[in-house]
Coordinates of C-alpha atoms in Angstrom, one line a residue:
Chain Z
X29 CA -152.8 -5.6 -54.1
X30 CA -154.6 -7.2 -51.2
X31 CA -154.3 -10.9 -51.1
X32 CA -156.9 -12.1 -48.8
X33 CA -155.1 -13.7 -46.0
X34 CA -151.7 -12.1 -46.3
X35 CA -150.9 -9.1 -43.8
X36 CA -147.4 -8.5 -44.9
X37 CA -145.5 -9.4 -48.0
X38 CA -141.9 -8.6 -48.7
X39 CA -140.0 -9.5 -51.9
X40 CA -136.3 -8.8 -52.0
X41 CA -136.8 -5.8 -49.8
X42 CA -133.5 -3.8 -49.5
X43 CA -132.2 -0.7 -47.8
X44 CA -128.8 0.8 -48.5
X45 CA -127.2 3.7 -46.7
X46 CA -124.3 4.8 -49.0
X47 CA -122.4 1.6 -49.6
X48 CA -123.7 -0.1 -46.5
X49 CA -126.6 -2.6 -47.1
X50 CA -128.6 -2.5 -43.9
X51 CA -131.3 -4.8 -45.2
X52 CA -130.3 -7.2 -48.0
X53 CA -133.1 -8.5 -50.2
X54 CA -135.3 -10.0 -47.6
X55 CA -138.4 -12.0 -48.7
X56 CA -141.2 -13.2 -46.4
X57 CA -144.9 -13.3 -45.9
X58 CA -146.9 -12.9 -42.7
X59 CA -150.4 -14.3 -42.6
X60 CA -153.4 -12.5 -41.1
X61 CA -153.8 -13.1 -37.4
X62 CA -150.3 -14.6 -37.1
X63 CA -147.9 -13.9 -34.3
X64 CA -144.7 -13.4 -36.2
X65 CA -141.3 -13.1 -34.2
X66 CA -138.8 -11.0 -35.9
X67 CA -135.4 -11.9 -34.3
X68 CA -131.8 -10.9 -34.9
X69 CA -128.7 -9.7 -33.2
X70 CA -128.1 -6.0 -32.6
X71 CA -127.2 -4.4 -35.9
X72 CA -128.6 -7.2 -38.0
X73 CA -131.0 -4.8 -39.7
X74 CA -134.3 -5.4 -37.8
X75 CA -135.1 -1.8 -37.0
X76 CA -134.4 -0.6 -40.5
X77 CA -136.7 -3.4 -41.9
X78 CA -139.4 -2.5 -39.5
X79 CA -139.2 1.2 -40.4
X80 CA -139.7 0.3 -44.0
X81 CA -142.8 -1.9 -43.2
X82 CA -144.2 1.0 -41.1
X83 CA -144.0 3.4 -44.0
X84 CA -141.3 5.5 -42.2
X85 CA -138.5 4.7 -44.6
X86 CA -138.6 4.2 -48.3
X87 CA -136.8 1.1 -49.5
X88 CA -133.8 1.2 -51.9
X89 CA -135.2 -1.6 -53.9
X90 CA -137.5 -4.6 -53.8
X91 CA -141.2 -4.8 -53.0
X92 CA -143.4 -4.9 -50.0
X93 CA -147.1 -4.5 -49.1
X94 CA -148.4 -4.0 -45.6
X95 CA -152.2 -4.5 -45.1
X96 CA -152.4 -4.5 -48.9
X97 CA -150.7 -1.1 -49.3
X98 CA -147.4 -0.4 -51.1
X99 CA -144.5 0.7 -49.0
X100 CA -143.3 3.2 -51.6
X101 CA -146.5 5.0 -52.6
X102 CA -149.1 4.3 -49.8
X103 CA -147.2 5.0 -46.6
X104 CA -150.1 7.1 -45.3
X105 CA -152.6 4.3 -45.7
X106 CA -150.1 2.0 -44.0
X107 CA -149.7 4.2 -41.0
X108 CA -153.5 4.3 -40.6
X109 CA -153.7 0.5 -40.8
X110 CA -151.0 -0.3 -38.2
X111 CA -150.3 0.1 -34.5
X112 CA -146.9 0.5 -33.1
X113 CA -145.3 0.2 -29.7
X114 CA -141.7 0.0 -28.5
X115 CA -140.0 -0.3 -25.1
X116 CA -138.3 3.0 -25.5
X117 CA -141.2 5.2 -26.6
X118 CA -144.9 4.5 -26.3
X119 CA -146.9 6.8 -24.0
X120 CA -146.6 10.4 -23.0
X121 CA -145.4 10.4 -19.4
X122 CA -146.7 13.9 -18.7
X123 CA -150.3 13.1 -19.8
X124 CA -152.7 11.0 -17.7
X125 CA -153.8 7.5 -18.7
X126 CA -157.1 8.8 -20.0
X127 CA -155.4 11.7 -22.0
X128 CA -153.0 9.3 -23.6
X129 CA -155.8 7.1 -24.9
X130 CA -157.7 10.2 -26.1
X131 CA -154.6 11.6 -27.8
X132 CA -153.8 8.4 -29.7
X133 CA -157.4 7.6 -30.7
X134 CA -157.8 11.3 -31.8
X135 CA -154.7 11.0 -34.0
X136 CA -156.3 8.0 -35.7
X137 CA -159.5 9.9 -36.3
X138 CA -161.8 7.9 -34.1
X139 CA -165.1 9.5 -33.1
X140 CA -165.7 10.9 -29.6
X141 CA -168.5 8.3 -29.0
X142 CA -166.1 5.4 -30.0
X143 CA -163.4 6.8 -27.8
X144 CA -165.7 7.3 -24.8
X145 CA -167.2 3.8 -25.0
X146 CA -164.0 2.0 -25.7
X147 CA -162.0 3.9 -23.0
X148 CA -164.4 2.8 -20.3
X149 CA -164.2 -0.8 -21.5
X150 CA -160.4 -0.7 -21.7
X151 CA -159.9 0.8 -18.2
X152 CA -162.1 -1.8 -16.7
X153 CA -160.3 -4.7 -18.5
X154 CA -156.9 -3.4 -17.4
X155 CA -158.2 -2.7 -13.9
X156 CA -156.9 0.9 -14.3
X157 CA -160.2 2.7 -13.4
X158 CA -158.7 4.2 -10.2
X159 CA -155.6 5.4 -12.1
X160 CA -157.5 7.0 -15.1
X161 CA -156.6 10.5 -14.1
X162 CA -153.0 9.8 -12.9
X163 CA -150.0 10.7 -14.9
X164 CA -148.6 7.8 -16.8
X165 CA -145.2 8.6 -15.2
X166 CA -146.5 7.4 -11.9
X167 CA -147.5 3.9 -13.2
X168 CA -145.2 0.9 -12.6
X169 CA -143.4 -0.2 -15.8
X170 CA -145.5 -3.4 -16.2
X171 CA -148.8 -1.5 -16.2
X172 CA -147.3 1.1 -18.6
X173 CA -146.4 -1.5 -21.0
X174 CA -149.8 -3.2 -20.9
X175 CA -151.5 0.1 -21.3
X176 CA -149.2 1.0 -24.2
X177 CA -150.1 -2.2 -26.0
X178 CA -153.8 -1.5 -25.5
X179 CA -153.4 2.0 -26.8
X180 CA -151.5 0.7 -29.8
X181 CA -154.4 -1.5 -30.8
X182 CA -157.2 0.9 -29.6
X183 CA -158.0 2.0 -33.2
X184 CA -158.3 -1.6 -34.3
X185 CA -155.5 -1.8 -36.7
X186 CA -154.8 -4.8 -39.0
X187 CA -151.3 -5.2 -37.9
X188 CA -149.4 -4.2 -34.7
X189 CA -145.6 -3.8 -34.6
X190 CA -144.1 -4.4 -31.2
X191 CA -140.4 -3.5 -30.8
X192 CA -139.1 -5.3 -27.7
X193 CA -142.3 -4.7 -25.8
X194 CA -141.3 -6.6 -22.7
X195 CA -137.7 -5.5 -22.1
X196 CA -137.0 -5.1 -18.4
X197 CA -140.5 -6.3 -17.3
X198 CA -140.9 -8.8 -14.4
X199 CA -141.6 -12.4 -15.4
X200 CA -145.2 -12.4 -14.2
X201 CA -146.2 -9.2 -16.0
X202 CA -144.3 -10.5 -19.1
X203 CA -146.6 -13.4 -19.2
X204 CA -149.7 -11.3 -18.7
X205 CA -148.5 -9.2 -21.6
X206 CA -148.2 -12.2 -23.8
X207 CA -151.7 -13.2 -22.8
X208 CA -152.8 -9.9 -24.2
X209 CA -150.9 -10.6 -27.4
X210 CA -152.7 -14.0 -27.8
X211 CA -156.1 -12.3 -27.3
X212 CA -155.3 -9.7 -29.8
X213 CA -154.2 -12.3 -32.3
X214 CA -157.3 -14.3 -31.7
X215 CA -159.4 -11.2 -32.6
X216 CA -157.7 -11.1 -35.9
X217 CA -154.9 -8.6 -35.4
X218 CA -151.6 -9.6 -36.9
X219 CA -148.7 -9.4 -34.5
X220 CA -145.2 -8.5 -35.7
X221 CA -142.8 -8.7 -32.6
X222 CA -139.1 -8.3 -31.8
X223 CA -137.6 -9.6 -28.5
X224 CA -134.4 -10.4 -26.8
X225 CA -136.1 -13.1 -24.7
X226 CA -135.7 -16.4 -26.4
X227 CA -138.5 -18.1 -24.4
X228 CA -140.8 -15.5 -26.0
X229 CA -139.7 -16.7 -29.5
X230 CA -141.5 -20.0 -28.5
X231 CA -144.8 -18.1 -28.1
X232 CA -144.7 -17.1 -31.8
X233 CA -146.4 -19.1 -34.6
X234 CA -143.4 -18.4 -36.8
X235 CA -140.0 -16.8 -36.3
X236 CA -137.5 -15.3 -38.7
X237 CA -133.9 -14.7 -37.6
X238 CA -131.9 -11.9 -39.4
X239 CA -128.1 -12.1 -39.6
X240 CA -126.1 -9.3 -41.3
X241 CA -129.1 -7.9 -43.2
X242 CA -130.5 -11.1 -44.5
X243 CA -133.1 -13.5 -43.2
X244 CA -131.1 -16.6 -42.5
X245 CA -134.0 -18.8 -41.1
X246 CA -137.7 -18.6 -41.1
X247 CA -140.1 -21.3 -39.7
X248 CA -142.1 -22.4 -36.7
X249 CA -140.0 -22.7 -33.5
X250 CA -140.4 -26.5 -33.6
X251 CA -139.1 -26.8 -37.1
X252 CA -136.2 -24.5 -36.5
X253 CA -135.1 -26.5 -33.5
X254 CA -135.3 -29.7 -35.6
X255 CA -133.4 -28.1 -38.4
X256 CA -130.6 -26.7 -36.3
X257 CA -130.6 -29.7 -34.0
X258 CA -131.1 -27.4 -30.9
X259 CA -132.9 -28.0 -27.8
X260 CA -134.1 -24.4 -27.4
X261 CA -134.6 -21.3 -29.5
X262 CA -131.8 -19.8 -27.5
X263 CA -129.4 -22.4 -29.1
X264 CA -130.9 -21.8 -32.6
X265 CA -130.3 -18.1 -32.2
X266 CA -126.7 -18.5 -31.0
X267 CA -125.9 -20.9 -33.7
X268 CA -127.0 -18.4 -36.4
X269 CA -126.0 -15.1 -34.8
X270 CA -122.5 -16.3 -34.0
X271 CA -121.9 -16.3 -37.8
X272 CA -122.6 -12.6 -37.9
X273 CA -119.8 -10.4 -39.3
X274 CA -121.5 -7.2 -38.4
X275 CA -121.8 -6.0 -34.8
X276 CA -123.5 -3.4 -32.7
X277 CA -126.3 -1.2 -33.4
Chain W
X20 CA -113.5 -8.6 5.5
X21 CA -116.7 -8.4 3.5
X22 CA -116.3 -6.3 0.4
X23 CA -119.8 -4.6 0.5
X24 CA -122.2 -4.7 3.4
X25 CA -125.8 -3.3 3.1
X26 CA -127.8 -3.1 6.3
X27 CA -131.5 -2.2 6.2
X28 CA -131.2 0.5 3.6
X29 CA -134.3 2.5 2.7
X30 CA -134.8 5.2 0.1
X31 CA -137.9 7.1 -1.1
X32 CA -138.4 9.7 -3.7
X33 CA -141.0 12.4 -4.0
X34 CA -143.5 13.8 -1.5
X35 CA -146.7 12.6 0.1
X36 CA -149.0 12.4 -2.9
X37 CA -146.5 10.9 -5.4
X38 CA -144.2 9.1 -3.0
X39 CA -142.2 6.3 -4.5
X40 CA -140.6 3.9 -2.1
X41 CA -137.6 2.7 -4.0
X42 CA -135.8 0.6 -1.3
X43 CA -137.6 -0.9 1.7
X44 CA -135.1 -2.1 4.1
X45 CA -132.5 -4.0 1.9
X46 CA -129.7 -6.0 3.6
X47 CA -127.0 -8.3 2.2
X48 CA -123.3 -8.8 2.2
X49 CA -120.9 -9.3 -0.7
X50 CA -117.6 -11.2 0.0
X51 CA -114.2 -10.3 -1.3
X52 CA -113.7 -11.5 -4.9
X53 CA -117.3 -12.5 -5.3
X54 CA -119.4 -12.0 -8.6
X55 CA -122.7 -11.0 -7.1
X56 CA -125.8 -10.5 -9.1
X57 CA -128.7 -8.2 -8.3
X58 CA -131.6 -9.5 -10.3
X59 CA -134.9 -7.9 -10.8
X60 CA -137.2 -6.1 -13.2
X61 CA -137.1 -2.3 -14.0
X62 CA -138.3 -0.3 -11.1
X63 CA -137.2 -2.8 -8.5
X64 CA -134.7 -0.5 -6.9
X65 CA -131.4 -1.7 -8.5
X66 CA -130.1 1.6 -9.7
X67 CA -131.0 3.4 -6.4
X68 CA -129.0 0.8 -4.6
X69 CA -126.0 1.1 -6.9
X70 CA -126.1 4.9 -6.6
X71 CA -126.1 4.7 -2.8
X72 CA -123.2 2.2 -2.8
X73 CA -121.2 4.4 -5.1
X74 CA -121.9 7.5 -2.9
X75 CA -123.9 9.4 -5.5
X76 CA -127.1 9.2 -3.5
X77 CA -127.8 9.3 0.3
X78 CA -130.0 6.6 1.9
X79 CA -132.9 7.7 4.1
X80 CA -132.0 5.2 6.7
X81 CA -129.8 2.2 7.2
X82 CA -126.0 1.8 6.8
X83 CA -123.8 0.5 4.1
X84 CA -120.1 0.0 3.6
X85 CA -117.8 -0.6 0.7
X86 CA -114.3 -2.0 1.5
X87 CA -115.0 -1.3 5.1
X88 CA -115.7 2.4 4.5
X89 CA -119.0 4.1 5.3
X90 CA -121.0 5.2 2.2
X91 CA -121.9 8.5 3.9
X92 CA -118.9 9.5 6.0
X93 CA -116.1 8.1 3.8
X94 CA -117.5 9.0 0.4
X95 CA -114.4 10.5 -0.8
X96 CA -112.3 7.4 -0.1
X97 CA -114.9 5.1 -1.6
X98 CA -114.8 7.1 -4.8
X99 CA -111.1 6.4 -5.2
X100 CA -111.7 2.7 -4.9
X101 CA -114.8 1.8 -6.8
X102 CA -115.4 1.4 -10.5
X103 CA -118.9 2.3 -11.7
X104 CA -120.5 1.7 -15.0
X105 CA -124.0 3.3 -15.0
X106 CA -126.9 1.9 -17.0
X107 CA -126.9 4.7 -19.4
X108 CA -123.7 5.2 -21.6
X109 CA -122.0 8.1 -20.0
X110 CA -118.6 8.4 -21.5
X111 CA -117.6 11.5 -23.4
X112 CA -119.1 11.1 -27.0
X113 CA -116.8 13.7 -28.5
X114 CA -113.7 12.1 -27.2
X115 CA -112.0 9.1 -28.9
X116 CA -111.7 5.7 -27.4
X117 CA -108.1 6.4 -26.5
X118 CA -108.9 9.9 -25.1
X119 CA -111.7 8.6 -22.9
X120 CA -109.5 6.0 -21.4
X121 CA -106.7 8.4 -20.8
X122 CA -109.1 10.9 -19.3
X123 CA -110.4 8.4 -16.7
X124 CA -106.9 7.2 -15.9
X125 CA -105.8 10.8 -15.3
X126 CA -108.7 11.7 -13.0
X127 CA -107.7 8.7 -10.8
X128 CA -104.0 9.8 -10.8
X129 CA -102.9 6.8 -12.7
X130 CA -101.9 6.0 -16.3
X131 CA -103.2 3.6 -18.9
X132 CA -99.9 1.8 -19.0
X133 CA -99.8 1.2 -15.2
X134 CA -102.9 -1.0 -15.1
X135 CA -103.0 -2.1 -18.7
X136 CA -102.8 -5.8 -17.7
X137 CA -106.3 -5.6 -16.2
X138 CA -108.0 -4.3 -19.3
X139 CA -105.8 -5.8 -21.9
X140 CA -108.1 -8.6 -22.9
X141 CA -111.1 -6.3 -23.3
X142 CA -109.2 -3.3 -24.7
X143 CA -107.4 -5.2 -27.4
X144 CA -110.9 -5.9 -29.0
X145 CA -111.6 -2.2 -29.5
X146 CA -108.0 -0.9 -29.9
X147 CA -108.1 -1.1 -33.7
X148 CA -110.7 1.7 -33.5
X149 CA -108.9 3.8 -30.8
X150 CA -109.1 6.9 -32.9
X151 CA -112.8 6.7 -33.3
X152 CA -115.1 9.0 -31.3
X153 CA -117.1 7.2 -28.6
X154 CA -120.4 8.6 -30.0
X155 CA -119.7 6.7 -33.2
X156 CA -119.2 3.3 -31.7
X157 CA -121.7 0.3 -31.9
X158 CA -123.5 -0.8 -28.7
X159 CA -121.1 -3.6 -28.1
X160 CA -118.0 -1.5 -28.5
X161 CA -119.4 1.2 -26.2
X162 CA -120.0 -1.3 -23.6
X163 CA -116.4 -2.6 -23.8
X164 CA -115.0 0.9 -23.6
X165 CA -117.2 1.8 -20.6
X166 CA -115.9 -1.4 -18.8
X167 CA -112.3 -0.4 -19.5
X168 CA -112.9 3.1 -18.2
X169 CA -114.4 1.7 -15.1
X170 CA -111.4 -0.5 -14.6
X171 CA -108.5 1.6 -15.5
X172 CA -107.8 2.8 -11.8
X173 CA -107.8 -0.9 -10.7
X174 CA -110.8 -0.6 -8.4
X175 CA -111.3 -3.1 -5.6
X176 CA -115.1 -3.2 -6.2
X177 CA -116.8 -2.9 -9.6
X178 CA -120.4 -1.8 -9.9
X179 CA -122.1 -2.6 -13.2
X180 CA -125.6 -1.4 -13.6
X181 CA -127.5 -3.4 -16.2
X182 CA -124.5 -3.8 -18.6
X183 CA -126.5 -6.3 -20.7
X184 CA -129.8 -4.6 -21.1
X185 CA -130.9 -4.3 -24.7
X186 CA -127.9 -6.4 -25.7
X187 CA -128.5 -9.4 -28.0
X188 CA -128.0 -13.0 -26.7
X189 CA -124.5 -13.4 -28.3
X190 CA -123.1 -10.2 -26.9
X191 CA -124.6 -10.9 -23.5
X192 CA -122.8 -14.3 -23.4
X193 CA -119.5 -12.6 -24.4
X194 CA -119.9 -9.9 -21.7
X195 CA -120.4 -12.6 -19.0
X196 CA -117.3 -14.4 -20.1
X197 CA -115.3 -11.1 -19.6
X198 CA -116.7 -10.8 -16.1
X199 CA -115.7 -14.3 -15.2
X200 CA -112.2 -13.4 -16.3
X201 CA -112.1 -10.2 -14.3
X202 CA -113.2 -12.1 -11.2
X203 CA -110.1 -14.2 -11.5
X204 CA -108.1 -11.0 -10.8
X205 CA -109.7 -10.7 -7.4
X206 CA -112.0 -7.8 -8.0
X207 CA -115.4 -8.0 -6.3
X208 CA -118.1 -7.4 -8.9
X209 CA -121.7 -6.3 -8.3
X210 CA -123.8 -6.5 -11.4
X211 CA -127.5 -5.9 -11.9
X212 CA -129.6 -7.4 -14.6
X213 CA -133.4 -7.8 -15.5
X214 CA -132.5 -11.1 -17.3
X215 CA -133.2 -14.0 -15.0
X216 CA -131.2 -16.5 -17.0
X217 CA -128.0 -14.5 -16.1
X218 CA -128.2 -15.6 -12.5
X219 CA -126.4 -18.8 -13.2
X220 CA -123.3 -16.8 -14.2
X221 CA -123.0 -15.4 -10.6
X222 CA -121.5 -16.8 -7.5
X223 CA -124.5 -15.5 -5.5
X224 CA -127.5 -13.5 -6.4
X225 CA -130.0 -11.2 -4.6
X226 CA -133.5 -11.4 -6.2
X227 CA -135.2 -7.9 -5.8
X228 CA -138.7 -6.7 -6.6
X229 CA -140.5 -3.5 -5.5
X230 CA -137.6 -2.3 -3.3
X231 CA -137.4 -5.5 -1.3
X232 CA -135.1 -8.5 -1.5
X233 CA -136.9 -11.8 -2.1
X234 CA -133.9 -14.0 -1.6
X235 CA -130.1 -14.0 -1.3
X236 CA -128.4 -17.2 -2.2
X237 CA -126.2 -19.0 -4.6
X238 CA -128.1 -19.8 -7.9
X239 CA -128.2 -23.5 -6.8
X240 CA -129.4 -22.5 -3.4
X241 CA -132.3 -20.4 -4.8
X242 CA -133.3 -23.3 -6.9
X243 CA -133.1 -25.8 -4.1
X244 CA -135.5 -23.6 -2.0
X245 CA -138.2 -24.3 -4.6
X246 CA -140.0 -27.1 -2.8
X247 CA -143.2 -27.6 -4.9
X248 CA -143.3 -30.3 -7.5
X249 CA -142.9 -28.8 -10.9
X250 CA -143.9 -30.3 -14.3
X251 CA -143.5 -29.1 -17.9
X252 CA -146.4 -29.9 -20.3
X253 CA -146.5 -29.6 -24.0
X254 CA -149.1 -30.3 -26.6
X255 CA -149.9 -29.2 -30.2
X256 CA -152.3 -26.5 -29.1
X257 CA -150.9 -24.6 -26.2
X258 CA -153.7 -22.1 -25.4
X259 CA -156.4 -24.6 -24.6
X260 CA -153.9 -26.7 -22.7
X261 CA -153.2 -23.7 -20.4
X262 CA -156.8 -23.3 -19.7
X263 CA -157.3 -27.0 -18.9
X264 CA -154.2 -27.0 -16.7
X265 CA -155.6 -24.0 -14.8
X266 CA -158.7 -26.0 -14.0
X267 CA -156.8 -29.0 -12.6
X268 CA -157.4 -29.5 -8.8
X269 CA -153.7 -30.2 -8.3
X270 CA -152.5 -27.0 -9.9
X271 CA -151.1 -24.3 -7.6
X272 CA -149.8 -22.1 -10.5
X273 CA -149.4 -22.5 -14.3
X274 CA -147.8 -20.2 -16.7
X275 CA -146.2 -20.4 -20.2
X276 CA -142.5 -21.2 -20.1
X277 CA -140.9 -21.2 -23.6
X278 CA -142.2 -24.2 -25.6
X279 CA -143.8 -25.7 -22.4
X280 CA -146.2 -24.7 -19.8
X281 CA -144.8 -25.0 -16.3
X282 CA -147.3 -26.4 -13.7
X283 CA -146.5 -25.8 -10.0
X284 CA -148.3 -28.6 -8.3
X285 CA -149.8 -28.7 -4.8
X286 CA -148.1 -31.1 -2.3
X287 CA -148.9 -34.7 -3.0
X288 CA -149.4 -34.3 -6.7
X289 CA -147.0 -35.5 -9.5
X290 CA -146.6 -35.8 -13.2
X291 CA -148.6 -39.0 -13.2
X292 CA -151.8 -37.3 -12.0
X293 CA -151.3 -34.5 -14.6
X294 CA -151.1 -37.1 -17.3
X295 CA -154.2 -38.9 -16.1
X296 CA -156.1 -35.6 -16.0
X297 CA -155.1 -34.7 -19.5
X298 CA -155.6 -38.1 -21.1
X299 CA -159.0 -37.3 -22.7
X300 CA -158.7 -33.8 -24.0
X301 CA -154.9 -33.8 -24.6
X302 CA -154.1 -37.4 -25.3
X303 CA -150.8 -36.5 -27.1
X304 CA -149.6 -34.1 -24.3
X305 CA -146.0 -34.6 -23.1
X306 CA -145.7 -34.3 -19.4
X307 CA -142.4 -34.5 -17.5
X308 CA -141.1 -33.5 -14.1
X309 CA -138.6 -30.7 -14.3
X310 CA -136.2 -28.8 -12.1
X311 CA -137.2 -25.2 -11.4
X312 CA -134.9 -22.5 -12.8
X313 CA -134.4 -19.0 -11.4
X314 CA -137.4 -17.6 -13.3
X315 CA -139.7 -20.2 -11.7
X316 CA -138.3 -19.3 -8.3
X317 CA -138.7 -15.6 -9.0
X318 CA -142.4 -16.0 -10.0
X319 CA -143.1 -18.1 -6.9
X320 CA -141.3 -15.6 -4.6
X321 CA -143.2 -12.7 -6.3
X322 CA -146.6 -14.3 -5.8
X323 CA -145.9 -15.3 -2.1
X324 CA -144.5 -11.8 -1.3

C-alpha cells in the first residue's frame, strides 16, 4: 500500500460513537517530510482522528494508511513506525532523564549499542549531560518538552504525532522547540502537529482545520489567508470555527 | 484603597537538594475594579502567587493584602470576600450544574437568587443543562459553571488561575468578553494566563518568569518600553532567511514570528539596511518596520533578565 512519498493517506475516514459522528468522512494526504498542522476547536474531532491514525482506535468506516500500513489491520506496524508526544503525557516523572530514554528506546526494541551511542549524542545536543541522572520531575517544563520530543523520535520513526506540544511553554523555548521540529522534518521525519497557538500554524507547510468532525479547509497558510481574506491564521481559524455547532471536548 | 497589594513575597518548595524557588520577591498593586493579568509560562510562579493571595498557602517572607486584609492574619475574612477559580476543574463532578451552584451559595451564607444578577449573562448559557452532572459537561460549559460558582457570593476580588489554558481560540475570545462585562460591575479581577496575546484584554499586566516579575504596566506601556528598532521580514523560503538574518551585523536578535521573522536591530539600524543586506540572496524578501507586541517584549525581557 506504500505510495512512495505519502506518509499518511485518509479517505472518507469516519468514527461514530453511537449516533454521534465524531469524525465525519475526512480525506487528506500528508507528504513525507512535511510539517502538517492539524487544527480545530475543542470538540471538533481532532483527538479522535489522531487516535485512529495512531492505531489506537478502529474507524467506523473509510480508509486510511499510515506509513503504508492499514489502520484496521496493521495497527501494530503503525505503532512501530510512529512517535507520539503530547503536552499532558510524555515522560515518566519518577524516572531519570537517562532512564526515560532507555525505557522508550527499549519498548521500540532498539539494541543496547544503538541506545548507548544515541543517548550520549542526544544528551550533548540538548545540553542535558549534567542532568542525565536527575528525575524528569525536577526539570523545567521547557526542557521536559524538548526532551520528550527527542525521546518521541529517538527510534527514528517515519512520522511523529505531536498533540499540543508547546502548551504553556515560554515564548523563547517555544521557538527552540519549533527549531527542533524543522530539523526533524529536514531529516525526513513527517510531522503531524496540533496547536492552539495560531502563530505556530504559520510554521507548518500545510494546515487543515476541522469543524464539527469535518475538514473544512486544507492548504498552505498563505493560500488559506488569501481564500478567507484574512490577515492572519488567527482570523482564518476564527472565521471557520465560529460556524461550529458543536462545543467543548 | 488598593484591592490587592503584594510586597516582596517569596516562596520556595522542597529541601536543599531539590529546592525550587517559586517566587523570588514579587511586588505589585492591583487597583479597585481593575482587570489585572499575570502573564507567564508554566512554572513561572503564577499558581503559587494565587494560592498565597487566596490564603491557601503561606509565603516564606514578604506581605500581601486583599481588600486591606492581611493574607496571613486575616485569612478567614479574606476567604469570605474572594472568589477563586483554580486552574484544575474543582467542582463536584457528581452534582448537577444547579446543585453545584446552590452548594457554593449556601457555603457563603447566601442564595442563588440574591446575587443572580451578577451571573445571569453567564448562567443563562448553561441553564438549559442545569440538571446535568458537572462531570458530563464539555470544557467550555465547565469553565462557565466554575466562573458562576466563584461569583455567586458576590466577591470583591476574583482570582482566575489560567481559565483559558487548553481552550480553543474561539472560546478564549468569548471568555475574555465575559470578563470585560464582569469588570463593569466593579469587581477587581486577577487573571493568569500563559497566552501572551491575552495581555491586550487587561487594564494592566505583570509579566512573570522564573518567580520574578519582569514588568508591571499597561499593555501599551509594556510595548512603549520596547526601544529597539524592530522589523518583520518574509520570503518564500523562511529557514535560510533566518540563518542569513542571524549573520547580519545589525541584528541583535531574530526569531520566527508567525508568517514573518522578527529582527530586533541594534541602535542606528533600520529596515533600509536590512533590505540592502538581503538584496542578493533574498531579492524578493519583504521587509517592514513593525510595532512590538507583548510577545516581543516578553522575549526581550527574558533575554535581558
